[in-house]
Coordinates of C-alpha atoms in Angstrom, one line a residue:
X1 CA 11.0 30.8 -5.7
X2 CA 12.3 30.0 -1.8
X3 CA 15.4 29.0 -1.0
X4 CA 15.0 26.9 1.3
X5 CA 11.9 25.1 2.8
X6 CA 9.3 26.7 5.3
X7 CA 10.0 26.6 8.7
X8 CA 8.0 25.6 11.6
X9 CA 8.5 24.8 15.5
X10 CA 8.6 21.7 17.4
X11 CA 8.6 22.2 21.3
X12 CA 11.1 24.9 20.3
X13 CA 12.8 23.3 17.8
X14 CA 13.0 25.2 14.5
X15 CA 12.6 22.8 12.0
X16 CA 12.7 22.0 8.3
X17 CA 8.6 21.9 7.1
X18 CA 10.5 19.3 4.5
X19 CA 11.9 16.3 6.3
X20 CA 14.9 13.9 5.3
X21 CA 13.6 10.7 5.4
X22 CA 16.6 8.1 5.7
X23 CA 14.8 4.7 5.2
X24 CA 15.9 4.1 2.0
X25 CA 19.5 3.2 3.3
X26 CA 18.2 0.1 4.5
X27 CA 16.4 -0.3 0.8
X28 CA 20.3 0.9 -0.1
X29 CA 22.1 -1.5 2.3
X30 CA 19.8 -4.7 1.8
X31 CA 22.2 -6.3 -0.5
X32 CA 24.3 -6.7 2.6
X33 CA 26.8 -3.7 1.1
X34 CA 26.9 -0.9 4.1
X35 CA 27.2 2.6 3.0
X36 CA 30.4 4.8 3.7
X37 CA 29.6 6.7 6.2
X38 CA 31.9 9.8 5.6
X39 CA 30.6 9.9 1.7
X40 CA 27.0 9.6 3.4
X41 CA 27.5 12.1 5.7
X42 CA 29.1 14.6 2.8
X43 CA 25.2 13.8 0.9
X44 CA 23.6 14.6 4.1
X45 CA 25.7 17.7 4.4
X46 CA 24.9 19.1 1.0
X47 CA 20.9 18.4 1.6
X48 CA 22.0 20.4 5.0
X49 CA 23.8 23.4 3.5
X50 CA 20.5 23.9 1.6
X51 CA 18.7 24.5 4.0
X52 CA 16.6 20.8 4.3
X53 CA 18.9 20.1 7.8
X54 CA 16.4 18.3 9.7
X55 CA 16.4 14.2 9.1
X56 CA 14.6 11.7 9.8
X57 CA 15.8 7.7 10.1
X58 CA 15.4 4.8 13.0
X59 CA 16.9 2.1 14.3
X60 CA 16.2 -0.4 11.7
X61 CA 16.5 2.2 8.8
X62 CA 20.1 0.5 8.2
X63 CA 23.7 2.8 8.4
X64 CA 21.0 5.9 9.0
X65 CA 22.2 6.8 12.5
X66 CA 25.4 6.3 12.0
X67 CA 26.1 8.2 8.6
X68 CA 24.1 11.1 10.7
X69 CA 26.2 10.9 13.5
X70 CA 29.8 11.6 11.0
X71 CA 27.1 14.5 9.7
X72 CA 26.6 15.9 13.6
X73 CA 30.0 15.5 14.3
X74 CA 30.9 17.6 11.9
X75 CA 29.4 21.0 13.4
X76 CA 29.2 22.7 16.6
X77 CA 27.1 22.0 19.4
X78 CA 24.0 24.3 18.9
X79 CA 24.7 24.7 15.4
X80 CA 24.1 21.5 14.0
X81 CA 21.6 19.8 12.2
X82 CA 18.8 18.3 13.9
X83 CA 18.8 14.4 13.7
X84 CA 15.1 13.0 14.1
X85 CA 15.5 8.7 15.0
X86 CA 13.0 6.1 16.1
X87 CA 12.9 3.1 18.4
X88 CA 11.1 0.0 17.4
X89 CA 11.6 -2.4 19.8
X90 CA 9.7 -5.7 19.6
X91 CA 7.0 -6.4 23.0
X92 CA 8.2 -7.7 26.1
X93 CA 9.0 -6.1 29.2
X94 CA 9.6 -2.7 29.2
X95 CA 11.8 -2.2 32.2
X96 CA 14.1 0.6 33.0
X97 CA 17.1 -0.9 31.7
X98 CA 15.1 -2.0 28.7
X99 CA 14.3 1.2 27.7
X100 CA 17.9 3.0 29.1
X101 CA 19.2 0.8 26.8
X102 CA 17.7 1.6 23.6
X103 CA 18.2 5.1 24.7
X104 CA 21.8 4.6 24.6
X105 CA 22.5 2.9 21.5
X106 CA 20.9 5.9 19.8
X107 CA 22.5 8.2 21.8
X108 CA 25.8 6.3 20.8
X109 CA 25.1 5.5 16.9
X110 CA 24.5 9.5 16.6
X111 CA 26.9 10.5 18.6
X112 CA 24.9 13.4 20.8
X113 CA 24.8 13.9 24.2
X114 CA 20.7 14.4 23.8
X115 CA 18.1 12.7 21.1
X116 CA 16.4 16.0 19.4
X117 CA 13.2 13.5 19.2
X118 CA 12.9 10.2 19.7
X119 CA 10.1 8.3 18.4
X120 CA 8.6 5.1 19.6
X121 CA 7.0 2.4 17.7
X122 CA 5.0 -0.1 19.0
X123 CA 3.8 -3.5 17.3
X124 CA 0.7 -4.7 18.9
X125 CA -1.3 -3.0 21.8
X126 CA -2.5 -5.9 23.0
X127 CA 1.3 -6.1 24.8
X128 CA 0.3 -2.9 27.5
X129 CA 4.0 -2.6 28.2
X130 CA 3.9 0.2 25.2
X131 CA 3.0 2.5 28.5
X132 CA 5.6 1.4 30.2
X133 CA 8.6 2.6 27.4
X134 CA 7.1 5.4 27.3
X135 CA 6.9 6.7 30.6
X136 CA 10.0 5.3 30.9
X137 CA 11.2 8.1 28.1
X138 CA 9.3 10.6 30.0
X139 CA 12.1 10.5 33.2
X140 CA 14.9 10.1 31.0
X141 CA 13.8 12.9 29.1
X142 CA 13.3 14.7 32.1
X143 CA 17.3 13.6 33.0
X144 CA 18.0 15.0 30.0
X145 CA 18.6 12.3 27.4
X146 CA 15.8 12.7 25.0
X147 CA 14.5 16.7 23.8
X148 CA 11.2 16.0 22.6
X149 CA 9.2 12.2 22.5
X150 CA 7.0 11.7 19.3
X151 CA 5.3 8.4 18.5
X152 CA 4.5 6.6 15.1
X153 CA 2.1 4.5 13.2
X154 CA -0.2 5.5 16.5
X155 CA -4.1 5.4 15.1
X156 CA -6.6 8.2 16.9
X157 CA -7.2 5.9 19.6
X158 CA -4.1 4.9 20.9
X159 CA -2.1 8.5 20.6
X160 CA -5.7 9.2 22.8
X161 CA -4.9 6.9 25.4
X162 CA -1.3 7.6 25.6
X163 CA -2.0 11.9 26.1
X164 CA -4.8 10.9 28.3
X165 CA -2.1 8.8 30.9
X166 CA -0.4 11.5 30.9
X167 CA 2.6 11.6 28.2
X168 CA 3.8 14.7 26.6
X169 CA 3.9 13.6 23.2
X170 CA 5.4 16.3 20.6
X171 CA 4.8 14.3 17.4
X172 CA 3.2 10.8 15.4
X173 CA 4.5 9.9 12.4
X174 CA 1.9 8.5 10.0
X175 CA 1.1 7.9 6.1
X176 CA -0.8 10.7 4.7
X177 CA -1.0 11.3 1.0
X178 CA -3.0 12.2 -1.9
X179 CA -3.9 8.2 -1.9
X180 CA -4.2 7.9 2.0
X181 CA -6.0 10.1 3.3
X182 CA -6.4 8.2 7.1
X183 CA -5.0 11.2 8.7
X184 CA -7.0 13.7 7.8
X185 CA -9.7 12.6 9.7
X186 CA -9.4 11.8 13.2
X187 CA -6.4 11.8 14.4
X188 CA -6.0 15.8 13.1
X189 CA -8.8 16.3 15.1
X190 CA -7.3 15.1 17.4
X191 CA -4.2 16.5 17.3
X192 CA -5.2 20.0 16.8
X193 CA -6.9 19.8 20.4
X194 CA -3.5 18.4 22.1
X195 CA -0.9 20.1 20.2
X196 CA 0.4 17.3 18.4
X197 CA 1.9 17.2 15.3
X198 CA 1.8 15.3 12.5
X199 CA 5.1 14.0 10.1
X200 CA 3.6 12.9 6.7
X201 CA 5.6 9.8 5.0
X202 CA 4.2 8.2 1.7
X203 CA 3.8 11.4 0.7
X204 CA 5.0 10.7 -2.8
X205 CA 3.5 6.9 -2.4
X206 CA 7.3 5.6 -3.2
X207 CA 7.4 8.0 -6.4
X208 CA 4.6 7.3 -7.6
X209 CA 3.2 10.6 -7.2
X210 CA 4.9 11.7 -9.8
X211 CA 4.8 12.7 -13.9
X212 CA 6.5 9.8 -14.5
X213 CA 3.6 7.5 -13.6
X214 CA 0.7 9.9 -15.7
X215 CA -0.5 7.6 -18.1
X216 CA 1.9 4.8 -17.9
X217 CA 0.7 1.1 -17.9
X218 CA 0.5 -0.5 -14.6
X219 CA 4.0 -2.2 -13.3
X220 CA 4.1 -5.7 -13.9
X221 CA 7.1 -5.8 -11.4
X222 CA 8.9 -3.7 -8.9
X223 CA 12.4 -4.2 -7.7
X224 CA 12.5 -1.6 -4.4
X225 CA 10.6 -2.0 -1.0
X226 CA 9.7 1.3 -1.1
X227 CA 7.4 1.3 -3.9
X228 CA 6.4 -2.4 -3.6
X229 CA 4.4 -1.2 -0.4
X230 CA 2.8 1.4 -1.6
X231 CA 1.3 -0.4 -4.5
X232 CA 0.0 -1.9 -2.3
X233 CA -1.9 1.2 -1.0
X234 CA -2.6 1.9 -4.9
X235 CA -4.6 -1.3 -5.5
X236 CA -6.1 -1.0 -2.1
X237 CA -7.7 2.3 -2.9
X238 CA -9.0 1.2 -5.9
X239 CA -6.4 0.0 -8.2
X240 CA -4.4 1.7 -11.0
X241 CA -6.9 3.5 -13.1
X242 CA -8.4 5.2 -10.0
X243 CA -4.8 6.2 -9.2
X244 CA -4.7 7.1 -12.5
X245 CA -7.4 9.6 -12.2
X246 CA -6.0 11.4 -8.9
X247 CA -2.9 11.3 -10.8
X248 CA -5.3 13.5 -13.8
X249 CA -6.2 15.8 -11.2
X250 CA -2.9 16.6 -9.7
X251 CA -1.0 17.1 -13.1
X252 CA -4.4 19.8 -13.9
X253 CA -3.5 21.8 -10.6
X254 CA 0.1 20.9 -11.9
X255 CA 0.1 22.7 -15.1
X256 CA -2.3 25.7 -13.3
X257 CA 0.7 26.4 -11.2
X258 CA 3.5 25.7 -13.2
X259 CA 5.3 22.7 -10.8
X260 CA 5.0 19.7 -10.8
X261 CA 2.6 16.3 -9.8
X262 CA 4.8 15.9 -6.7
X263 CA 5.0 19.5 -5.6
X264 CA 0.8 19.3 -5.7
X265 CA 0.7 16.4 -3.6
X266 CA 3.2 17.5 -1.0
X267 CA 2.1 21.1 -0.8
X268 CA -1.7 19.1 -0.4
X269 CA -0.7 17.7 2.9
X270 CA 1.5 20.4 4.0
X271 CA -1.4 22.4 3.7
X272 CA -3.3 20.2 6.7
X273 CA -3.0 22.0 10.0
X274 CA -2.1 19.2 12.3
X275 CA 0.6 18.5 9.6
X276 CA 4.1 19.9 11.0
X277 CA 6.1 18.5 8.0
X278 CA 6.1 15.8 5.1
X279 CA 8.7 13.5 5.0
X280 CA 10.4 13.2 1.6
X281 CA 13.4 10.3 0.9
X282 CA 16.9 11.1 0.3
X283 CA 18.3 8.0 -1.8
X284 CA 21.9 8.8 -0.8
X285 CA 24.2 9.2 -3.9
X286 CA 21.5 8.3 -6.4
X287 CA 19.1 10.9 -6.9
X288 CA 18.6 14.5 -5.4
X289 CA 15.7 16.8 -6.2
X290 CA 16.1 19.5 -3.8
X291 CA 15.2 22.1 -6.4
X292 CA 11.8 20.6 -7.5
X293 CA 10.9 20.3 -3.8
X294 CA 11.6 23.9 -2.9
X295 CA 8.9 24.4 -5.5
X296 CA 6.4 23.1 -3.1
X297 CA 6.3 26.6 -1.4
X298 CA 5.9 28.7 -4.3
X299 CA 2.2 28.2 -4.7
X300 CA -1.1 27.9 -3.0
X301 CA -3.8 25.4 -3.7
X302 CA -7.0 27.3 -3.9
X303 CA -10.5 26.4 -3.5
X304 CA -10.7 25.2 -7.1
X305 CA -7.7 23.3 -6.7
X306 CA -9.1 21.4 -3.8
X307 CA -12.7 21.0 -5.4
X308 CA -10.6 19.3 -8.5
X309 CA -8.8 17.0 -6.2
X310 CA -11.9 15.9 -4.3
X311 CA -13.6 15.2 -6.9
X312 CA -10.8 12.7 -8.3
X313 CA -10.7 11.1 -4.3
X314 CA -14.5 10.0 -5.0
X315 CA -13.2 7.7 -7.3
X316 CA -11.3 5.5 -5.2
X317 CA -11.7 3.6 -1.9
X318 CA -10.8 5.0 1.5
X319 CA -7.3 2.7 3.1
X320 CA -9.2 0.6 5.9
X321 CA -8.9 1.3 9.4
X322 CA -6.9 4.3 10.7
X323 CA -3.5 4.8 10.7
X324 CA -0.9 2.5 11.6
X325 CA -3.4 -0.8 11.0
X326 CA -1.6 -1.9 8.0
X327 CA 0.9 -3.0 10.1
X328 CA -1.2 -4.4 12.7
X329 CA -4.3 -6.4 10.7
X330 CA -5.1 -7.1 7.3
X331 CA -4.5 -5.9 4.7
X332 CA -1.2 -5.9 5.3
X333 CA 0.2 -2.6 3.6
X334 CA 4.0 -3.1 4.3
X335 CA 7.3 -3.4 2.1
X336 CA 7.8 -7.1 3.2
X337 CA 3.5 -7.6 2.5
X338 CA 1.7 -10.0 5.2
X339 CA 3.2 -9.0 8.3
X340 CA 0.4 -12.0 10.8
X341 CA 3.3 -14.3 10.4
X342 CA 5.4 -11.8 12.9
X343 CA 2.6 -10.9 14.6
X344 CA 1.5 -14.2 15.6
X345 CA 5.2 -14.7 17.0
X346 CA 4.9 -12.0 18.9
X347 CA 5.2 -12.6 22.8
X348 CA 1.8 -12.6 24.5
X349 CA 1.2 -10.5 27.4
X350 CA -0.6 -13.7 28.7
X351 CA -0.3 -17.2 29.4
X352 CA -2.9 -19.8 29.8
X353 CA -2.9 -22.1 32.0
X354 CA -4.7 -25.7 32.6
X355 CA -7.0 -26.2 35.1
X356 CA -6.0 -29.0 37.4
X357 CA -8.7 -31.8 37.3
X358 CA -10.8 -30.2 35.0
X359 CA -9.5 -31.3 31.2
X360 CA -10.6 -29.2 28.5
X361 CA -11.0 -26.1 30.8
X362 CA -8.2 -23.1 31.2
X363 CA -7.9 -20.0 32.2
X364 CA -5.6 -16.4 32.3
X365 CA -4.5 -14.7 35.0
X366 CA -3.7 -10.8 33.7
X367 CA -1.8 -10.2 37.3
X368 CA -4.4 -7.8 39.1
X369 CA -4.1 -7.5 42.8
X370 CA -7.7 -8.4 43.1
X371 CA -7.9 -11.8 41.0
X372 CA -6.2 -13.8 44.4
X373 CA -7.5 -11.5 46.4
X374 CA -11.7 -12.4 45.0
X375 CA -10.5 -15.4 43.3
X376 CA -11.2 -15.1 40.2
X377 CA -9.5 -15.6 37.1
X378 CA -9.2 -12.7 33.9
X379 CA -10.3 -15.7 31.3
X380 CA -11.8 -18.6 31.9
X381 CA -11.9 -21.3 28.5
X382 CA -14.1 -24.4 28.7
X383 CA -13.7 -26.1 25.6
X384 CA -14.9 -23.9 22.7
X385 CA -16.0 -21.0 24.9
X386 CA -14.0 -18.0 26.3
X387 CA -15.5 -16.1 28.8
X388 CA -13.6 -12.6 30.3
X389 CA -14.8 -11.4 33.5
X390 CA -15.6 -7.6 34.2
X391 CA -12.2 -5.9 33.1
X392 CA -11.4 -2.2 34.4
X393 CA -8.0 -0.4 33.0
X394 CA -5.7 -1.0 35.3
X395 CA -2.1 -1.8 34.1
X396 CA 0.0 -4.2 35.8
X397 CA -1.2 -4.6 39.8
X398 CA -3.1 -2.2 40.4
X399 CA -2.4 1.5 38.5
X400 CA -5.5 3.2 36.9
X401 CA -5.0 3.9 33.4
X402 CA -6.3 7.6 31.8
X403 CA -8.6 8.4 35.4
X404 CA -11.3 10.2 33.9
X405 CA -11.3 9.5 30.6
X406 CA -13.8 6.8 29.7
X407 CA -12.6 6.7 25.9
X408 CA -9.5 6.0 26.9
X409 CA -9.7 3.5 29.4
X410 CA -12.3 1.4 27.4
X411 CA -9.4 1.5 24.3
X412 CA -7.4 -0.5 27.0
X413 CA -9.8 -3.0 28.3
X414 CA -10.3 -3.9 24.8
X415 CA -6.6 -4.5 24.3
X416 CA -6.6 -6.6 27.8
X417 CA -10.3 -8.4 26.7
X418 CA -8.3 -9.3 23.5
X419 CA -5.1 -10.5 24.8
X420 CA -6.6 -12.6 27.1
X421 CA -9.0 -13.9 24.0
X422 CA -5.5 -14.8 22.1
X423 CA -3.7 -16.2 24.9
X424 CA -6.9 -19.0 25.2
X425 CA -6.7 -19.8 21.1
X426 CA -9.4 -16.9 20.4
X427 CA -9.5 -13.8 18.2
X428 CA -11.8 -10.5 18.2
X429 CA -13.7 -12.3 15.0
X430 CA -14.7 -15.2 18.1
X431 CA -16.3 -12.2 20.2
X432 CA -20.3 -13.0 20.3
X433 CA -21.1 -11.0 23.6
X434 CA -19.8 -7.8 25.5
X435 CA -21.1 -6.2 28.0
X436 CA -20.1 -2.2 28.9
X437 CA -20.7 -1.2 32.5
X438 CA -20.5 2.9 32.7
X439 CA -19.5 5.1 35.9
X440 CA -22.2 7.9 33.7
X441 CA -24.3 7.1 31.3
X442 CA -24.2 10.0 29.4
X443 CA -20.8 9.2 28.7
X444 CA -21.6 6.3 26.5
X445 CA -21.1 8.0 23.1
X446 CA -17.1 8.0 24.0
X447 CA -17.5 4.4 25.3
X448 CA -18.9 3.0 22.0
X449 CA -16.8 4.7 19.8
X450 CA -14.1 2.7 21.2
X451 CA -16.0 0.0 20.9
X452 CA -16.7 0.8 17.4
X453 CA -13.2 0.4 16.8
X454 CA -13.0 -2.8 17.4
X455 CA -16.0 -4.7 16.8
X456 CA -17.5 -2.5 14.2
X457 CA -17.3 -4.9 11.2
X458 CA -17.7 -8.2 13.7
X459 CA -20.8 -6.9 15.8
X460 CA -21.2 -9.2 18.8
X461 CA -24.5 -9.0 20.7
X462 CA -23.6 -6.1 23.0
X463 CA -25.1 -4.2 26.4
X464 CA -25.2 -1.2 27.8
X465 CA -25.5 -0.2 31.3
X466 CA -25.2 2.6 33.7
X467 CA -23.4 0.8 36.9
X468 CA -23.2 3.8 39.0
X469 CA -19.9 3.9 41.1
X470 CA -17.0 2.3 40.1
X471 CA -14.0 1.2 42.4
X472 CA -11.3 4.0 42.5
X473 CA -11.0 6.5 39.5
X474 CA -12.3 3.7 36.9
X475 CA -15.6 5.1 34.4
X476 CA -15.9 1.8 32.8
X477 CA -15.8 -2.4 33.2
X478 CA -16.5 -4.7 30.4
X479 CA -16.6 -8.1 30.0
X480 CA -17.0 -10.3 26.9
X481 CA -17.6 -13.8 25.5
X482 CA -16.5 -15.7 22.5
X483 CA -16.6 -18.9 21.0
X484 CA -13.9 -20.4 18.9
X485 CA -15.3 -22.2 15.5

């Protein structure tokens, strides 16, 4: 058997194909009792001395960043560990300071003169200034403050958008198990043609992946965050006796290679290309199982292996939408459950406006150059109707978003279409009518796809048409109507 886990590079980092993942201090710490950090650091050296000595934690993930930093400290520069951290910053304006900002309280919680890789989160793309941070992270990591920039939660679409304006993304950090299997679709398509790589959590859905929950009767309750969400993502796909039978099929391919439930459904998404490493918890000072985990690269699933597997997956239901949704629109898939109560408190991008003289009529302005300029407004609402006029992708004043890439740029008229819908009292469900104007028309397969996306289960009356020139480097302009109920 190894002795420590595979290896695998990361824009020439040399990194652990096994992840520490440090969110369960915050599960930990929720009690309002903060961690040692000296003792924390002396678990995170032990996990390190192993050879697992790449971890993974965030800004919210409690004590993490700081019981890493007593780690780093401990070592050499050039010889240490390699400390993995995220920033989830809720919308607003993304300014320079913003963003230097969060930059520097990671820097300072870990104590490094350089974030290995920084990973940004990002709540609802409706807010565009998601661009904005992370262009921003592009300079400083060009000054020399951040090695690598990864993303997470980031569905096909939106990691699509983000290469295609032009941001050297290294990473995205998704759920990908044996019970969510979003990612293997795709965004590893994806990803493979961009040199992207995937980090795995939910790997062991919270532990439940495991012998321990063959055969056992359903929880009634369950007393950690961790696997209170993904029970969630059990029911979802199907409930517990479908779980049940993938659980069948692991501990088969289990007992065929002499390891255990876990190792098959680690070593399953290891095996995924686009997959750089899975992410497995570290509950500091409760329970280790770095032995059992080497295990995962002892063995290779074969084509029988996979067959079995597949054939337990066609008994459950695929997680909706793509990855990252369950923490954007229902169902809610999260430790804390229905996130739309902090989603509707979120800060619009927008904000509507009365019309002077005219009651029961406003209207949006989204802060183009060219709305004064023609007079015209981004959103006009006139009592139950919204109407948006022709929208291009062009963020803030006047840049062009993703020039040349009609997929991309329609992604972000659909989150300005949509923004401008809420900030009038309207959602995407209130959509009756769009209308997709196209530079070339036999680019309208990328075009629709987007559209897909969005309006795929709501299916407003839609149109198609090859406009010819555009203004500047944009290949499409939509516009849209709803009507509120």
């Amino acid at each position: 058997m190894p002795t420590i886990p595979e290896r695998t590079t990361l824009t020439g980092l040399d990194i652990s194909r096994l992840l520490c993942g440090l969110w369960q201090v915050a599960d930990i710490e929720k009690g309002g009792t903060t961690l040692d950090p000296e003792r924390g650091a002396d678990t995170l050296q032990a996990y390190a001395t192993a050879g697992f000595d790449t971890f993974d934690m965030a800004d919210h993930y409690g004590s993490a960043e700081v019981i890493t930093g007593r780690l780093l400290a401990r070592y050499p520069e050039g010889k240490r560990p390699l400390a993995f951290t995220k920033w989830c910053p809720e919308p607003g304006p993304m300014t320079a300071d913003v963003v230097r900002k969060g930059v520097q309280e990671r820097l300072d919680r870990l104590g490094v003169a350089k974030i290995d890789l920084l990973q940004f989160h990002w709540w609802s793309f409706e807010h565009p200034a998601w661009l904005d941070a992370l262009h921003e992270m592009a300079r400083l990591r060009q000054e020399g403050l951040i090695g690598a920039i990864g993303v997470t939660n980031f569905d096909a679409a939106h990691l699509g958008l983000a290469l295609a304006d032009g941001i050297p993304l290294a990473s995205n950090q998704v759920s990908f198990s044996l019970v969510d299997r979003r990612a293997a679709g795709a965004l590893s398509e994806l990803c493979m043609r961009n040199g992207v790589r995937l980090f795995a959590y939910g790997t062991l859905c919270g532990g439940f992946l495991s012998d321990k929950w063959l055969g056992a009767p359903e929880p009634a309750s369950i007393p950690d965050w961790s696997r209170s969400k993904y029970k969630r993502f059990i029911d979802t796909a199907g409930g517990w006796e479908a779980f049940q039978g993938v659980l069948g099929a692991a501990e088969e391919v289990a007992r065929k290679h002499k390891v255990s439930i876990s190792n098959v459904a680690t070593r399953w998404v290891l095996d995924h290309p686009s997959v750089a490493a899975a992410i497995i918890g570290a509950r500091l000072g409760e329970s280790e199982h770095r032995d059992d985990n080497l295990k995962v690269f002892s063995f290779a699933l074969d084509e029988e292996d996979q067959a079995r597997l597949e054939t337990a997956f066609a008994g459950t239901q695929p997680i909706p939408g793509d990855c990252g949704d369950e923490y954007r629109r229902p169902p809610f898939l999260t430790a804390s459950g229905d996130l739309s109560h902090h989603l509707d408190a979120l800060p619009s991008i927008y904000v509507a406006a009365s019309v002077p003289g005219r009651p029961g009529r406003s209207r949006v302005s989204s802060g183009s150059i060219w709305e004064p300029v023609a007079g015209f407004s981004r959103a006009v609402r006139v009592k139950d109707t919204i109407r948006v006029s022709g929208t291009t992708a062009t963020h803030g004043a006047d840049r062009c978003v993703a020039p040349g890439d009609v997929g991309a740029q329609t992604t972000y008229i659909l989150d300005k279409i949509l923004a401008s819908i809420a900030a009038l009292g309207g959602r995407a469900e209130d959509v009756v009518r769009t209308r997709i104007y196209l530079r070339d028309a036999s680019l309208w397969e990328p075009a629709s796809r987007a559209h897909g996306r969005v309006f795929g289960e709501i299916k407003p009356a839609n149109t198609m048409i090859a406009a010819g020139d555009l203004i500047g480097d944009y290949e499409v302009e939509i516009e849209a109507e709803a009507v509120v109920d």
